[in-house]
XYZ file of C-alpha atoms in Angstrom:
262
model
C 0.000 -0.388 -0.374
C 1.247 3.308 -0.915
C 1.594 5.792 2.330
C -1.365 6.670 3.620
C -2.820 3.685 2.503
C -2.689 1.604 5.405
C -5.377 3.609 6.849
C -7.594 2.333 5.670
C -10.537 1.572 7.336
C -11.775 -1.830 5.836
C -8.376 -3.039 6.969
C -8.058 -1.237 10.917
C -11.192 -1.196 12.888
C -13.244 -3.854 10.491
C -10.724 -5.636 10.093
C -12.167 -7.797 12.740
C -15.009 -7.999 10.314
C -12.858 -8.700 6.521
C -14.195 -12.583 7.501
C -17.136 -11.773 6.890
C -16.534 -9.891 4.527
C -14.866 -12.546 2.234
C -14.792 -15.701 4.266
C -11.358 -17.683 3.563
C -14.011 -20.511 1.974
C -14.609 -18.093 -1.604
C -10.553 -18.585 -2.205
C -11.028 -21.757 -2.596
C -10.676 -22.338 -6.030
C -8.827 -19.670 -7.307
C -6.303 -20.949 -4.836
C -6.118 -24.024 -7.355
C -4.735 -21.843 -10.226
C -2.023 -20.384 -7.397
C -0.774 -24.149 -6.642
C -1.411 -25.193 -10.283
C 0.425 -21.639 -12.053
C 3.337 -22.511 -8.862
C 2.943 -26.603 -9.749
C 3.648 -26.345 -13.224
C 7.588 -23.513 -12.278
C 8.752 -25.766 -9.263
C 11.024 -28.958 -8.710
C 8.397 -31.327 -7.343
C 7.932 -30.829 -3.007
C 7.239 -28.541 -0.328
C 8.424 -25.516 -1.388
C 9.257 -22.123 0.627
C 6.482 -19.083 -0.415
C 6.053 -15.563 0.710
C 3.355 -13.625 0.172
C 3.696 -10.026 0.824
C 0.151 -8.339 1.525
C -1.434 -11.720 3.335
C -4.232 -8.993 4.265
C -6.854 -11.547 6.511
C -4.111 -14.676 5.365
C -8.090 -16.168 3.632
C -6.117 -17.008 -0.288
C -2.833 -18.606 1.417
C -5.228 -21.106 4.305
C -5.019 -22.793 0.297
C -1.552 -23.358 0.199
C -0.273 -23.805 3.653
C -0.710 -27.719 3.649
C 2.147 -27.895 -0.322
C 3.905 -25.391 0.817
C 6.569 -23.325 3.758
C 4.761 -20.291 3.830
C 5.999 -16.882 5.143
C 3.739 -13.797 4.658
C 4.193 -9.629 5.156
C 0.989 -6.943 5.622
C 1.503 -3.183 6.894
C -1.427 -4.008 8.547
C -1.420 -5.292 12.890
C -5.360 -5.697 12.561
C -4.513 -7.944 9.720
C -1.951 -9.360 10.380
C -3.793 -11.107 13.654
C -6.148 -12.822 11.480
C -4.094 -14.081 8.831
C -1.850 -15.492 12.703
C -5.136 -17.437 13.549
C -6.011 -18.682 10.322
C -2.886 -20.072 9.477
C -0.789 -20.619 12.955
C 2.538 -22.491 11.178
C 3.370 -19.701 8.608
C 5.485 -17.242 9.670
C 4.200 -13.425 10.021
C 6.203 -10.055 9.219
C 4.589 -6.286 10.036
C 6.361 -4.616 6.158
C 5.647 -2.240 3.330
C 5.607 -4.897 0.453
C 7.856 -2.416 -1.736
C 10.198 -1.947 1.164
C 10.889 -4.961 3.277
C 13.495 -7.140 3.280
C 14.122 -10.559 5.357
C 17.416 -12.390 5.425
C 16.252 -15.723 3.752
C 16.086 -16.774 0.133
C 11.849 -18.008 -1.699
C 11.342 -20.791 -4.507
C 7.565 -18.748 -5.367
C 6.990 -14.603 -3.682
C 3.009 -14.102 -4.140
C 1.150 -11.423 -4.186
C -2.614 -11.243 -4.429
C -5.242 -8.696 -4.956
C -2.714 -6.025 -2.412
C -1.089 -5.332 -4.827
C -3.061 -3.319 -6.466
C -2.824 -0.450 -4.210
C 0.324 -0.051 -6.156
C -0.272 3.849 -7.760
C 2.374 4.640 -9.926
C 4.860 2.293 -12.473
C 7.225 3.545 -8.901
C 5.205 1.099 -6.431
C 5.241 -1.282 -9.362
C 8.818 -1.448 -9.452
C 9.518 -1.452 -6.059
C 7.049 -3.993 -5.125
C 8.990 -6.162 -8.348
C 12.331 -5.238 -6.144
C 10.856 -7.409 -3.253
C 10.121 -9.611 -5.497
C 13.321 -9.875 -6.755
C 15.247 -9.867 -3.932
C 13.992 -12.253 -2.008
C 13.400 -15.326 -4.433
C 16.473 -17.403 -5.955
C 17.000 -18.223 -9.523
C 14.470 -19.771 -11.422
C 12.045 -18.436 -8.599
C 8.343 -17.812 -8.790
C 6.598 -14.293 -8.932
C 2.853 -14.510 -8.759
C 1.087 -11.504 -8.362
C -2.867 -10.841 -9.595
C -3.677 -6.492 -10.056
C -7.907 -6.566 -8.931
C -8.394 -4.744 -12.817
C -6.571 -4.071 -15.711
C -6.757 -1.251 -18.010
C -7.130 -3.343 -21.164
C -10.895 -4.563 -19.538
C -11.544 -1.721 -17.622
C -14.739 -0.062 -17.289
C -16.473 1.039 -14.315
C -18.882 -0.418 -12.091
C -21.108 -1.575 -8.763
C -19.887 -4.483 -7.557
C -22.122 -6.370 -4.497
C -20.248 -8.011 -1.665
C -22.977 -10.436 -0.030
C -21.489 -11.741 3.137
C -22.074 -13.605 5.400
C -22.579 -14.292 9.640
C -20.329 -15.804 11.370
C -20.330 -19.027 12.676
C -21.775 -17.541 15.834
C -25.263 -17.840 15.052
C -25.398 -13.314 17.074
C -21.924 -12.844 15.399
C -22.209 -9.567 12.777
C -23.488 -9.150 9.065
C -22.029 -7.734 6.375
C -22.912 -6.349 3.207
C -21.005 -4.046 0.670
C -21.116 -2.475 -1.757
C -18.425 -1.384 -4.533
C -18.327 2.089 -6.241
C -15.267 1.649 -9.154
C -14.696 4.515 -11.184
C -11.141 6.108 -12.428
C -12.090 9.384 -12.694
C -9.100 10.283 -15.473
C -8.566 7.807 -17.907
C -5.111 9.428 -18.900
C -3.651 8.165 -15.348
C -3.558 5.256 -13.961
C -5.520 5.637 -10.467
C -8.827 4.219 -10.281
C -11.183 4.947 -7.310
C -13.532 2.894 -4.983
C -16.314 3.483 -2.562
C -16.841 0.750 -0.404
C -20.116 1.649 1.699
C -20.807 -1.150 4.071
C -23.794 -1.855 5.846
C -22.574 -3.616 8.557
C -25.758 -5.489 11.560
C -23.201 -5.617 14.314
C -24.910 -6.332 18.594
C -28.202 -5.767 16.988
C -27.502 -2.364 15.976
C -27.439 -0.874 11.966
C -25.247 1.404 10.964
C -24.105 2.195 7.717
C -20.132 3.728 6.899
C -18.104 4.041 3.977
C -14.291 3.852 3.108
C -12.972 5.605 0.333
C -10.068 3.354 -1.702
C -7.209 4.694 -4.198
C -6.391 1.514 -6.140
C -3.472 1.837 -9.514
C -4.745 0.706 -13.301
C -1.757 -0.269 -15.391
C -2.299 -1.725 -19.206
C -1.205 -5.606 -19.458
C 1.571 -4.066 -21.016
C 2.666 -2.225 -18.649
C 2.700 -4.923 -16.363
C 4.755 -7.458 -18.905
C 7.238 -4.433 -19.072
C 7.970 -3.707 -16.050
C 8.141 -7.172 -15.255
C 10.935 -7.738 -17.771
C 12.794 -4.763 -16.676
C 12.952 -5.644 -12.945
C 14.664 -9.575 -14.492
C 11.166 -12.002 -15.014
C 10.364 -13.865 -17.622
C 6.284 -12.654 -17.382
C 2.962 -14.288 -19.342
C -0.140 -13.701 -18.631
C -3.014 -16.489 -17.572
C -5.984 -16.432 -16.697
C -8.311 -16.615 -13.331
C -12.409 -17.549 -12.721
C -12.546 -14.087 -11.472
C -15.885 -13.761 -9.373
C -18.312 -12.743 -12.283
C -17.769 -9.444 -12.265
C -14.867 -8.673 -14.264
C -12.135 -7.996 -11.121
C -9.424 -10.845 -10.312
C -9.506 -12.049 -13.727
C -5.270 -11.390 -14.377
C -2.737 -13.604 -12.747
C 0.970 -12.794 -14.065
C 3.009 -15.100 -13.776
C 7.125 -14.273 -13.831
C 10.078 -16.424 -13.411
C 13.339 -14.484 -12.510
C 16.036 -14.736 -15.254
C 19.648 -16.481 -14.029
C 22.905 -13.776 -13.023
C 24.259 -14.690 -16.719
C 20.364 -15.049 -18.311
C 20.240 -10.743 -17.302
C 23.994 -10.591 -18.037
C 23.062 -12.166 -22.031
C 20.002 -9.830 -22.533
C 22.227 -6.614 -20.894
C 18.709 -6.444 -18.235
C 19.786 -5.214 -14.609
C-alpha cells in the first residue's frame, strides 16, 4: 500500500469483519489456479513461498498444505487475523515495497493487495522486493483486481455472510469503482458497508485508491526487473475483477547479462 493507504478503514477498525465480508472458503477455487501456476514451474516437494500483502491470510490458508510459507502485511490487524487462520506461517509486519527478509524463497506471491500500488515506481519497488527474495529460477505471481485493458466503471455487491456464531455480525458491501481520469493510473473504489452488529445497524463509507495499469505495462516492468513474465487467466468472481494472473520467472544472472537486463 502507498503512504496513508494502510489507514484504510477496512484493514483497521473494520478488520475484524473481513472474514464475514470475504470468507476464507471463497478463495478455494482461485487457490487451485495459484497452486497450478506454481507447480508448473517449481520442483516437486514442499517449496518455500512468501506472500506480500497477505491480508487476513485467506488465499494463503489454501496453500499451506503444500508449501512452507511466510507472509508480510502492512496492517497489524490483518496480520493478526492471518496468524489465527495460519498458525504455522511466520508473519512479518512490513511494506511490500521496502521489506527485506534475510532469506530466499522459491516463490513470492502478491494477491490483490498489489492493487494498492498507484504508480509505476510503486510496481518497480514491489518487483524489486520479489526479486530480492527469490532464488534464480524462482516464481513471482501477482494478481491485480483490474487492468486498464478491460476496465469499465461498475458497482459490485459483496453479500457477506454471518460468522459461525448465530448472533455474529453481518455485513453487506456495495463497491462503486470508477476511473475519473483515463489518462492516469489511479482508480477509485467507494465502499459502503451496511453493518449489523450487536443488534445495531450502521452504514459506513471507505474510499480506496488503487492502481490501474495496462497489461503491457505490467509485462514491461517485470521484464525490466529481470523476470520472464506471462499472463494467465483466473476465474474471478463473475464481476470482471480478479481475472488476470501474472506469472514471472526470475532469470539467472547469466541470462540477465546476456540479455542486457539489470
